[in-house]
Amino acid sequence: MDTESATVSGHDVTTITCVCGNTVARDGLIPANSDGVPIHAGPDVPAGLASWPDDGELFTLCPSCGRVYSDSVVEETGKAPVAFRVNVESGRIAEAIQLHWTS
Ligand SMILES: [Zn+2]
């Protein structure tokens, strides 16, 4: 099976057009950790969100479909293969997405 890839330009994760059609300008894209949990930049991390990863490995989560892209892959290759998928309908990550938009 071929790996799905998002459209991206200029090695820039903020230009990703997700496989599902979502973009930063549409439903938004969320920085996440290697588990796909949205991360909070700053010292006071709300419960349910992840802190900024110590290793700096960032991922970009599409909150519409749950596809997750590796920022380092995008920056190094200019391509955006889907790294993995998470459940954005229910569960921890779905709740964290709500927190991300409201905190
Ligand atoms: Zn998507």
mmCIF file of C-alpha atoms and ligand atoms in Angstrom:
data_model
loop_
_atom_site.group_PDB
_atom_site.id
_atom_site.type_symbol
_atom_site.label_atom_id
_atom_site.label_comp_id
_atom_site.label_asym_id
_atom_site.label_seq_id
_atom_site.Cartn_x
_atom_site.Cartn_y
_atom_site.Cartn_z
ATOM 1 C CA MET A 1 0.000 0.000 0.000
ATOM 2 C CA ASP A 2 1.306 3.398 -0.908
ATOM 3 C CA THR A 3 1.841 5.835 1.898
ATOM 4 C CA GLU A 4 -0.590 8.708 1.788
ATOM 5 C CA SER A 5 1.012 12.126 1.597
ATOM 6 C CA ALA A 6 -0.221 15.626 2.178
ATOM 7 C CA THR A 7 0.583 18.437 -0.199
ATOM 8 C CA VAL A 8 3.219 20.770 1.182
ATOM 9 C CA SER A 9 5.389 23.500 -0.279
ATOM 10 C CA GLY A 10 8.726 24.940 0.684
ATOM 11 C CA HIS A 11 9.474 22.355 3.394
ATOM 12 C CA ASP A 12 7.048 24.316 5.571
ATOM 13 C CA VAL A 13 4.612 22.394 7.762
ATOM 14 C CA THR A 14 2.288 25.377 7.929
ATOM 15 C CA THR A 15 1.592 24.956 4.201
ATOM 16 C CA ILE A 16 0.329 21.381 4.584
ATOM 17 C CA THR A 17 -2.878 20.529 2.825
ATOM 18 C CA CYS A 18 -3.927 17.345 4.576
ATOM 19 C CA VAL A 19 -5.052 14.287 2.631
ATOM 20 C CA CYS A 20 -8.565 15.150 3.876
ATOM 21 C CA GLY A 21 -8.309 18.679 2.459
ATOM 22 C CA ASN A 22 -7.808 20.519 5.731
ATOM 23 C CA THR A 23 -5.337 23.408 5.986
ATOM 24 C CA VAL A 24 -4.121 25.881 8.589
ATOM 25 C CA ALA A 25 -6.610 28.380 7.189
ATOM 26 C CA ARG A 26 -9.547 25.982 7.229
ATOM 27 C CA ASP A 27 -9.830 23.914 10.425
ATOM 28 C CA GLY A 28 -6.242 24.521 11.480
ATOM 29 C CA LEU A 29 -3.316 22.224 12.153
ATOM 30 C CA ILE A 30 -2.007 21.550 15.656
ATOM 31 C CA PRO A 31 1.553 20.920 16.844
ATOM 32 C CA ALA A 32 1.665 17.549 18.565
ATOM 33 C CA ASN A 33 4.143 15.172 20.168
ATOM 34 C CA SER A 34 5.167 11.715 18.969
ATOM 35 C CA ASP A 35 1.950 10.274 20.449
ATOM 36 C CA GLY A 36 -0.165 12.759 18.506
ATOM 37 C CA VAL A 37 -1.105 14.643 21.662
ATOM 38 C CA PRO A 38 -1.384 18.429 21.101
ATOM 39 C CA ILE A 39 1.419 20.292 22.812
ATOM 40 C CA HIS A 40 1.259 23.535 24.698
ATOM 41 C CA ALA A 41 4.098 26.027 24.273
ATOM 42 C CA GLY A 42 4.840 27.602 27.608
ATOM 43 C CA PRO A 43 5.439 26.749 31.216
ATOM 44 C CA ASP A 44 1.880 26.228 32.458
ATOM 45 C CA VAL A 45 0.697 23.194 30.521
ATOM 46 C CA PRO A 46 -3.036 22.621 31.022
ATOM 47 C CA ALA A 47 -3.991 19.126 32.163
ATOM 48 C CA GLY A 48 -4.649 16.988 29.122
ATOM 49 C CA LEU A 49 -2.169 18.728 26.836
ATOM 50 C CA ALA A 50 1.427 17.628 26.393
ATOM 51 C CA SER A 51 4.414 19.779 27.231
ATOM 52 C CA TRP A 52 6.930 20.765 24.557
ATOM 53 C CA PRO A 53 8.949 17.604 23.831
ATOM 54 C CA ASP A 54 12.459 17.617 25.287
ATOM 55 C CA ASP A 55 13.866 16.037 22.147
ATOM 56 C CA GLY A 56 12.254 18.679 19.933
ATOM 57 C CA GLU A 57 10.554 16.038 17.799
ATOM 58 C CA LEU A 58 7.441 17.804 16.637
ATOM 59 C CA PHE A 59 4.533 16.500 14.656
ATOM 60 C CA THR A 60 1.621 18.231 12.986
ATOM 61 C CA LEU A 61 -1.834 16.906 13.764
ATOM 62 C CA CYS A 62 -4.815 17.393 11.498
ATOM 63 C CA PRO A 63 -7.734 17.786 13.913
ATOM 64 C CA SER A 64 -10.238 16.997 11.175
ATOM 65 C CA CYS A 65 -9.146 13.458 10.346
ATOM 66 C CA GLY A 66 -6.408 12.555 12.830
ATOM 67 C CA ARG A 67 -3.594 12.175 10.336
ATOM 68 C CA VAL A 68 -0.240 13.157 11.821
ATOM 69 C CA TYR A 69 2.828 14.370 9.938
ATOM 70 C CA SER A 70 6.443 14.504 11.089
ATOM 71 C CA ASP A 71 7.767 18.053 11.058
ATOM 72 C CA SER A 72 11.355 16.873 10.662
ATOM 73 C CA VAL A 73 10.461 14.773 7.603
ATOM 74 C CA VAL A 74 8.693 17.739 6.019
ATOM 75 C CA GLU A 75 11.592 20.061 6.784
ATOM 76 C CA GLU A 76 14.219 17.631 5.499
ATOM 77 C CA THR A 77 12.483 16.216 2.428
ATOM 78 C CA GLY A 78 9.799 18.716 1.467
ATOM 79 C CA LYS A 79 7.339 15.829 1.460
ATOM 80 C CA ALA A 80 4.621 15.074 3.976
ATOM 81 C CA PRO A 81 3.883 11.349 4.241
ATOM 82 C CA VAL A 82 1.343 10.419 6.892
ATOM 83 C CA ALA A 83 3.374 9.321 9.929
ATOM 84 C CA PHE A 84 0.470 7.786 11.806
ATOM 85 C CA ARG A 85 -3.179 8.378 12.631
ATOM 86 C CA VAL A 86 -4.938 9.070 15.887
ATOM 87 C CA ASN A 87 -8.568 8.999 16.994
ATOM 88 C CA VAL A 88 -9.932 12.539 16.932
ATOM 89 C CA GLU A 89 -13.532 11.468 17.523
ATOM 90 C CA SER A 90 -13.203 10.438 21.138
ATOM 91 C CA GLY A 91 -10.649 9.811 23.840
ATOM 92 C CA ARG A 92 -7.654 11.658 25.162
ATOM 93 C CA ILE A 93 -6.548 13.308 21.934
ATOM 94 C CA ALA A 94 -10.067 14.440 21.018
ATOM 95 C CA GLU A 95 -10.318 16.093 24.436
ATOM 96 C CA ALA A 96 -6.868 17.626 24.057
ATOM 97 C CA ILE A 97 -7.871 19.157 20.712
ATOM 98 C CA GLN A 98 -10.802 20.882 22.411
ATOM 99 C CA LEU A 99 -8.447 22.101 25.132
ATOM 100 C CA HIS A 100 -6.010 23.351 22.516
ATOM 101 C CA TRP A 101 -8.638 25.611 20.970
ATOM 102 C CA THR A 102 -10.023 26.867 24.264
ATOM 103 C CA SER A 103 -6.890 27.348 26.369
HETATM 104 ZN ZN ZN B 1 -6.818 15.761 7.706
#
